[in-house]
PDB file of N, CA and C in Angstrom:
ATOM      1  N   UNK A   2     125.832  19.937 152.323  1.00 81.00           N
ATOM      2  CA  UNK A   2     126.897  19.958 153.292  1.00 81.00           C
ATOM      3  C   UNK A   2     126.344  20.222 154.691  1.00 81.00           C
ATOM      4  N   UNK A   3     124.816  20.682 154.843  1.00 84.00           N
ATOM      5  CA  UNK A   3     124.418  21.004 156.258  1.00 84.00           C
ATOM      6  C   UNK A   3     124.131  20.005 156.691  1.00 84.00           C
ATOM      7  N   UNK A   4     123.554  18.843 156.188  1.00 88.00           N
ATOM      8  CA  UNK A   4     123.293  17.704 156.584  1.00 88.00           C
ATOM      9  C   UNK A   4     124.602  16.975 157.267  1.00 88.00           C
ATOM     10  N   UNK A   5     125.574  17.376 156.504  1.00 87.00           N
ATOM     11  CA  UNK A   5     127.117  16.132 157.351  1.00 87.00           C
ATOM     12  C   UNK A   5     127.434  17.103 157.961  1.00 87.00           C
ATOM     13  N   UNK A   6     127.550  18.598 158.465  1.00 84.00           N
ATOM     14  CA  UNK A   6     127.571  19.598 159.801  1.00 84.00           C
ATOM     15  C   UNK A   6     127.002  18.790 160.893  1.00 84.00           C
ATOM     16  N   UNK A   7     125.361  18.750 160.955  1.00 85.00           N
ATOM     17  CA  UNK A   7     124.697  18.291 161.874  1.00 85.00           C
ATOM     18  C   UNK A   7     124.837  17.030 162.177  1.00 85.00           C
ATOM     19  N   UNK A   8     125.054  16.260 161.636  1.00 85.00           N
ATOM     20  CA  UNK A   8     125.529  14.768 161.547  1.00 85.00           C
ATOM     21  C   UNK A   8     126.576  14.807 162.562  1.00 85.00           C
ATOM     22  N   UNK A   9     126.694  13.782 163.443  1.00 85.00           N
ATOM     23  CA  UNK A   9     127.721  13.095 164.421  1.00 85.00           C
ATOM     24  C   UNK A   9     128.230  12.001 163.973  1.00 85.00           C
ATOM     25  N   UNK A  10     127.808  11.482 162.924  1.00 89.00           N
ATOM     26  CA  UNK A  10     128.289   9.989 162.257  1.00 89.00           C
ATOM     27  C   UNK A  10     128.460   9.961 160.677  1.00 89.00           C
ATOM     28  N   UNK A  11     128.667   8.894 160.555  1.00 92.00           N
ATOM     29  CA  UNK A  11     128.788   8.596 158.990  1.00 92.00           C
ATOM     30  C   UNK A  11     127.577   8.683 158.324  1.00 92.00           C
ATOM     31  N   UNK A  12     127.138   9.108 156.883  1.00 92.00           N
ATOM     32  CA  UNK A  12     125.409   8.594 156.490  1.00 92.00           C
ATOM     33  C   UNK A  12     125.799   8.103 155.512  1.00 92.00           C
ATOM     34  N   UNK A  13     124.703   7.381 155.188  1.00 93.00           N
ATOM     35  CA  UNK A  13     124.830   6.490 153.896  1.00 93.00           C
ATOM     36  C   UNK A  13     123.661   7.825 152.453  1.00 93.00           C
ATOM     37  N   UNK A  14     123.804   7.261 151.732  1.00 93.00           N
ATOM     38  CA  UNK A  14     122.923   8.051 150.777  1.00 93.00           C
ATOM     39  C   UNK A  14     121.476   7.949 151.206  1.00 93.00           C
ATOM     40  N   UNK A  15     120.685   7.192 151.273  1.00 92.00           N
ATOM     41  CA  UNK A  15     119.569   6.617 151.720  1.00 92.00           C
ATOM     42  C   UNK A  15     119.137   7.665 152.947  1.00 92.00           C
ATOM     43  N   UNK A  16     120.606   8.164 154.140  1.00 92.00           N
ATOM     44  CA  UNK A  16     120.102   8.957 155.008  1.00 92.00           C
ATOM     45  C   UNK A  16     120.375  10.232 154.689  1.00 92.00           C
ATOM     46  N   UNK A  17     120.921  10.732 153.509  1.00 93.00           N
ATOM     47  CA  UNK A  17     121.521  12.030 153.176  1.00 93.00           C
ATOM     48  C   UNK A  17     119.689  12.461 152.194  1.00 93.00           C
ATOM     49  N   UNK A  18     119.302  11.593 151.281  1.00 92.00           N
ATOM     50  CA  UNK A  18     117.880  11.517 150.928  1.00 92.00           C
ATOM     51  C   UNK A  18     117.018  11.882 152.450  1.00 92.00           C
ATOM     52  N   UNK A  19     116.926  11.478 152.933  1.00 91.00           N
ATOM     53  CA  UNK A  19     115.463  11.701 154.397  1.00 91.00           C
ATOM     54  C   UNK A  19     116.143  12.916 154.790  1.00 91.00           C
ATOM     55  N   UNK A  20     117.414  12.946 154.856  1.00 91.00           N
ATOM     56  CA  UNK A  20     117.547  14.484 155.463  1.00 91.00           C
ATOM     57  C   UNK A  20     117.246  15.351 154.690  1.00 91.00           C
ATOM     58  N   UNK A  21     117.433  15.249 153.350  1.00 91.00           N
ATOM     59  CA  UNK A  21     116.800  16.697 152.675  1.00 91.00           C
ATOM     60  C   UNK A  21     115.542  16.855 151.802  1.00 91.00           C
ATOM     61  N   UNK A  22     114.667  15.836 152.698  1.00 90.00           N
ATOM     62  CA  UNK A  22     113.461  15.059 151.957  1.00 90.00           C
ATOM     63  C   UNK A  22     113.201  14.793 150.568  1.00 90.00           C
ATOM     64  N   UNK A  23     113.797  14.279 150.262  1.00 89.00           N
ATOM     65  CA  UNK A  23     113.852  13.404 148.760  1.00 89.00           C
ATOM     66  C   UNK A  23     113.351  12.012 148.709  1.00 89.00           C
ATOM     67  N   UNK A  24     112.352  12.270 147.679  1.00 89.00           N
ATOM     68  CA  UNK A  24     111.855  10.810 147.376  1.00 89.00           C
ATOM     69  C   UNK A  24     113.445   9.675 147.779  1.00 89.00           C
ATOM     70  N   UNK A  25     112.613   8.522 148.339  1.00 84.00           N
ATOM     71  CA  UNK A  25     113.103   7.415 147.873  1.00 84.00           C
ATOM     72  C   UNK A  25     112.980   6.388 146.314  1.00 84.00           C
ATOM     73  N   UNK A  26     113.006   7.296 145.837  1.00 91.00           N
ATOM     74  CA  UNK A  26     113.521   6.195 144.329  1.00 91.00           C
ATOM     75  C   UNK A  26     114.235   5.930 144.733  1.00 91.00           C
ATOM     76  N   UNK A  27     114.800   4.286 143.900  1.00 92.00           N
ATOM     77  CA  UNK A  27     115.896   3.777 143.897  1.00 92.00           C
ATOM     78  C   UNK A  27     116.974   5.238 142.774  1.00 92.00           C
ATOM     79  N   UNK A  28     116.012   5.650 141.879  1.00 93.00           N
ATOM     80  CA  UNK A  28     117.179   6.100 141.133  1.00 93.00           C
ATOM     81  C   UNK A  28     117.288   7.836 141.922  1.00 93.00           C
ATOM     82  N   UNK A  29     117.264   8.271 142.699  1.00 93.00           N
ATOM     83  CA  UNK A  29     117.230   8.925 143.443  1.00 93.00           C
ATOM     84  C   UNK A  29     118.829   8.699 144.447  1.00 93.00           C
ATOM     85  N   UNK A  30     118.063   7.917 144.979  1.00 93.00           N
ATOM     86  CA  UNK A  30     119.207   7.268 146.225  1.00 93.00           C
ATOM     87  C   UNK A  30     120.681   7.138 145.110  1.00 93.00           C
ATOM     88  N   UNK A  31     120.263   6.575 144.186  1.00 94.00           N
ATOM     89  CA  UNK A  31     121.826   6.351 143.479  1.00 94.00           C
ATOM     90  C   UNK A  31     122.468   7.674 142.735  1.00 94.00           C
ATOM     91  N   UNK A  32     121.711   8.669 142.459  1.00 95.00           N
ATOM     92  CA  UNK A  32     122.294   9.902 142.244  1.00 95.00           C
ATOM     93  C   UNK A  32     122.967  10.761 143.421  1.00 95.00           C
ATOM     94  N   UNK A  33     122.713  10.416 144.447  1.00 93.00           N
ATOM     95  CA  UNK A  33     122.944  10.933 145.447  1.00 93.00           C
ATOM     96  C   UNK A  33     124.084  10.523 145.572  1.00 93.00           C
ATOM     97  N   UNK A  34     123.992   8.902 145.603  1.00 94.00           N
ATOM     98  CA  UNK A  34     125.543   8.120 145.946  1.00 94.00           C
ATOM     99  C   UNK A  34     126.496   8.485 144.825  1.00 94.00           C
ATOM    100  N   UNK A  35     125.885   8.704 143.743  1.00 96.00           N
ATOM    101  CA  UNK A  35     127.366   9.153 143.136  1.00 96.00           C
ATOM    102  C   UNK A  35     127.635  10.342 143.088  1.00 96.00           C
ATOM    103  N   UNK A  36     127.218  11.578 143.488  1.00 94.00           N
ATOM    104  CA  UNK A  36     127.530  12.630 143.791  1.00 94.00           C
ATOM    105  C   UNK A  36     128.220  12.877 145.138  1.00 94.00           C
ATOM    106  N   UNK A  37     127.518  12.113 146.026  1.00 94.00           N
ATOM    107  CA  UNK A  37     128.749  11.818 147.537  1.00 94.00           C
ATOM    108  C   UNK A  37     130.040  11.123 147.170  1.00 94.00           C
ATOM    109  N   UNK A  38     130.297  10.007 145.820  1.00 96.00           N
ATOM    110  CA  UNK A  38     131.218   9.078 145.634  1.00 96.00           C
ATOM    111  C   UNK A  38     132.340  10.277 145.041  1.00 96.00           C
ATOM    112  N   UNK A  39     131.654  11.626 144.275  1.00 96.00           N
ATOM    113  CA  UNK A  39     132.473  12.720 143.655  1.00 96.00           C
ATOM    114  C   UNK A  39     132.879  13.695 144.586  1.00 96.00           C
ATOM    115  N   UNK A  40     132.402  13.571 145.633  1.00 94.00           N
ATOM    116  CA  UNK A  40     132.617  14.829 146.753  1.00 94.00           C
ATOM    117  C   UNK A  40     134.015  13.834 147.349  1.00 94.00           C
ATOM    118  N   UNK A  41     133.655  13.180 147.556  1.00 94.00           N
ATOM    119  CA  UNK A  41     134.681  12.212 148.417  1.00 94.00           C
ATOM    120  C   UNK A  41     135.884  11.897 147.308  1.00 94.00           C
ATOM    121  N   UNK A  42     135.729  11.586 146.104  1.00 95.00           N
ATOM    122  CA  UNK A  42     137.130  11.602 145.053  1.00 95.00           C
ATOM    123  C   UNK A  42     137.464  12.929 145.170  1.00 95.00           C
ATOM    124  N   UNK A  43     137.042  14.611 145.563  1.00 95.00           N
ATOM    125  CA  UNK A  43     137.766  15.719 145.371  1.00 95.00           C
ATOM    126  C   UNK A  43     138.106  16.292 147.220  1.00 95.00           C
ATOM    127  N   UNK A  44     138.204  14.993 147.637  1.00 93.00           N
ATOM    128  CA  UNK A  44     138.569  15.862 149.048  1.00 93.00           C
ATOM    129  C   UNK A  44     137.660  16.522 150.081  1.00 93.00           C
ATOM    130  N   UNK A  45     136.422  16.506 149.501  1.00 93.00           N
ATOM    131  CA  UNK A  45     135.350  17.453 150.407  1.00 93.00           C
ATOM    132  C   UNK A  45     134.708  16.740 151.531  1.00 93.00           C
ATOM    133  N   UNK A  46     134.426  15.027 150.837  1.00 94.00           N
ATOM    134  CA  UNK A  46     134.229  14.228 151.871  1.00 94.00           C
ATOM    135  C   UNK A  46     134.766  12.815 152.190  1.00 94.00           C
ATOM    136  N   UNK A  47     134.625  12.598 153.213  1.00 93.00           N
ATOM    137  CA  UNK A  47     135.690  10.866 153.142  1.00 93.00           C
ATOM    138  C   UNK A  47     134.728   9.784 153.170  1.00 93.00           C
ATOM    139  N   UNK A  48     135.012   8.977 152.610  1.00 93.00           N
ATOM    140  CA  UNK A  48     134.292   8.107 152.428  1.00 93.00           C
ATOM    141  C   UNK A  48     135.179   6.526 153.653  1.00 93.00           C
ATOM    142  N   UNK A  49     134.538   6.384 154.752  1.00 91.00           N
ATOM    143  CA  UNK A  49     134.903   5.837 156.174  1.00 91.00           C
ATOM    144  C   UNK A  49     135.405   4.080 155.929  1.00 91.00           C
ATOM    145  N   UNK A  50     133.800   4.087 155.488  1.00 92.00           N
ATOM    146  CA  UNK A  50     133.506   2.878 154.785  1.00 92.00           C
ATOM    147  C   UNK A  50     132.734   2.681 153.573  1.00 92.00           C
ATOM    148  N   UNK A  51     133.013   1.364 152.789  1.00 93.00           N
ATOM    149  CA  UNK A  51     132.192   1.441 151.410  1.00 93.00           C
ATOM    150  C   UNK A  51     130.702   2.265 151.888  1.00 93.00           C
ATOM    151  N   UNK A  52     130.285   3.162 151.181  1.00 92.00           N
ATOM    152  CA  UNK A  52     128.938   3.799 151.040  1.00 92.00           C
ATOM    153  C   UNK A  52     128.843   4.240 152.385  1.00 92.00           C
ATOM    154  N   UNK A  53     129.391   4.851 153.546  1.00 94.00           N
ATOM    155  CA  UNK A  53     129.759   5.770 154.433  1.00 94.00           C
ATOM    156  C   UNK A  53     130.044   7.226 154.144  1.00 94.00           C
ATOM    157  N   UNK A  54     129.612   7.964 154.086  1.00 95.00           N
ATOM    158  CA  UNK A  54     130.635   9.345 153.789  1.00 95.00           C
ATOM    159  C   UNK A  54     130.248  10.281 155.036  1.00 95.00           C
ATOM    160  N   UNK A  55     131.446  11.096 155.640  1.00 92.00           N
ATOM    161  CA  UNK A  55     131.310  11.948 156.488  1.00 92.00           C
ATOM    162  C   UNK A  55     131.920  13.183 155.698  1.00 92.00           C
ATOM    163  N   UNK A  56     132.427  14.048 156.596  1.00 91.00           N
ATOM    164  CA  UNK A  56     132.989  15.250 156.733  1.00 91.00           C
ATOM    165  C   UNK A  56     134.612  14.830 156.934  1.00 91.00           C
ATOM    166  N   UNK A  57     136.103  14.814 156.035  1.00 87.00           N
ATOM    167  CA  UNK A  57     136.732  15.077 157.442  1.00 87.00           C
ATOM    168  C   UNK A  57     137.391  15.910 158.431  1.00 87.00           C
ATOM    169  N   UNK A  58     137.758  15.285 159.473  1.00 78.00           N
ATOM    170  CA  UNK A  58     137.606  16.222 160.751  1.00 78.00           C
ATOM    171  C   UNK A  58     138.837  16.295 160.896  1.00 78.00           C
ATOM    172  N   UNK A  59     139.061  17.554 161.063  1.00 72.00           N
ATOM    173  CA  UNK A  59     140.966  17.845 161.686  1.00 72.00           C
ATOM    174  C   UNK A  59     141.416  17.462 162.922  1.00 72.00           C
TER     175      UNK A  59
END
């Protein structure tokens, strides 16, 4: 969640990986995306655009 604090924009998984230095595997990157795809089905994060997820903002 510190990563989409500092964030001014949307990230994709791919940039949520480099921010908390994690290999780039492919199967890496896709655990990520579906754990952002579960944050975003319970409200925590929005998902802007397909494979976008921010924070949202009041």
């Amino acid at each position: 969640m510190a990563v989409f604090t500092a964030a001014d924009h949307p990230l994709r998984a791919r940039q949520v990986c480099e921010a908390m230095d994690v290999a780039f595997s492919p199967n890496n990157i896709n655990n990520v995306r579906l754990k952002l795809k579960r944050l975003a089905g319970r409200g925590i994060l929005t998902e802007t655009e397909p494979g976008l997820f921010t924070q949202p903002r009041p």
